[in-house]
XYZ file of C-alpha atoms in Angstrom:
46
model
C -53.878 126.488 -20.883
C -52.018 128.954 -18.710
C -52.922 132.625 -18.619
C -49.604 134.018 -17.383
C -46.303 133.571 -19.154
C -43.925 131.402 -17.195
C -40.345 132.609 -17.537
C -38.858 129.372 -16.186
C -39.454 127.592 -19.494
C -37.199 130.130 -21.199
C -34.608 130.044 -18.436
C -34.369 126.248 -18.638
C -34.167 126.371 -22.443
C -31.396 128.985 -22.291
C -29.379 126.895 -19.836
C -29.885 123.765 -21.955
C -28.677 125.551 -25.091
C -25.737 127.085 -23.235
C -24.621 123.814 -21.684
C -25.043 121.980 -24.986
C -22.940 124.572 -26.792
C -20.316 124.371 -24.038
C -20.137 120.580 -24.373
C -19.674 120.878 -28.145
C -16.951 123.507 -27.688
C -15.087 121.355 -25.168
C -15.246 118.297 -27.450
C -14.080 120.324 -30.456
C -11.195 121.871 -28.501
C -10.139 118.486 -27.131
C -10.051 116.985 -30.633
C -8.048 119.956 -31.942
C -5.586 119.543 -29.074
C -5.185 115.839 -29.837
C -4.542 116.566 -33.528
C -1.962 119.231 -32.624
C -0.192 116.862 -30.237
C -0.106 114.173 -32.909
C 1.412 116.598 -35.446
C 3.969 117.737 -32.849
C 4.986 114.154 -32.121
C 5.369 113.435 -35.857
C 7.645 116.471 -36.281
C 9.765 115.428 -33.286
C 10.338 111.960 -34.791
C 11.784 113.373 -38.016
């Protein structure tokens, strides 16, 4: 058991959460873009 608090555990956890959230946001935005492009193409065909 450690006596002193180690801040690196929290720093690593914060980066992991931040990068995970960023990956989810990028995937969600990419899917939204694909749906919008598909709707645009359908409107152009009419």
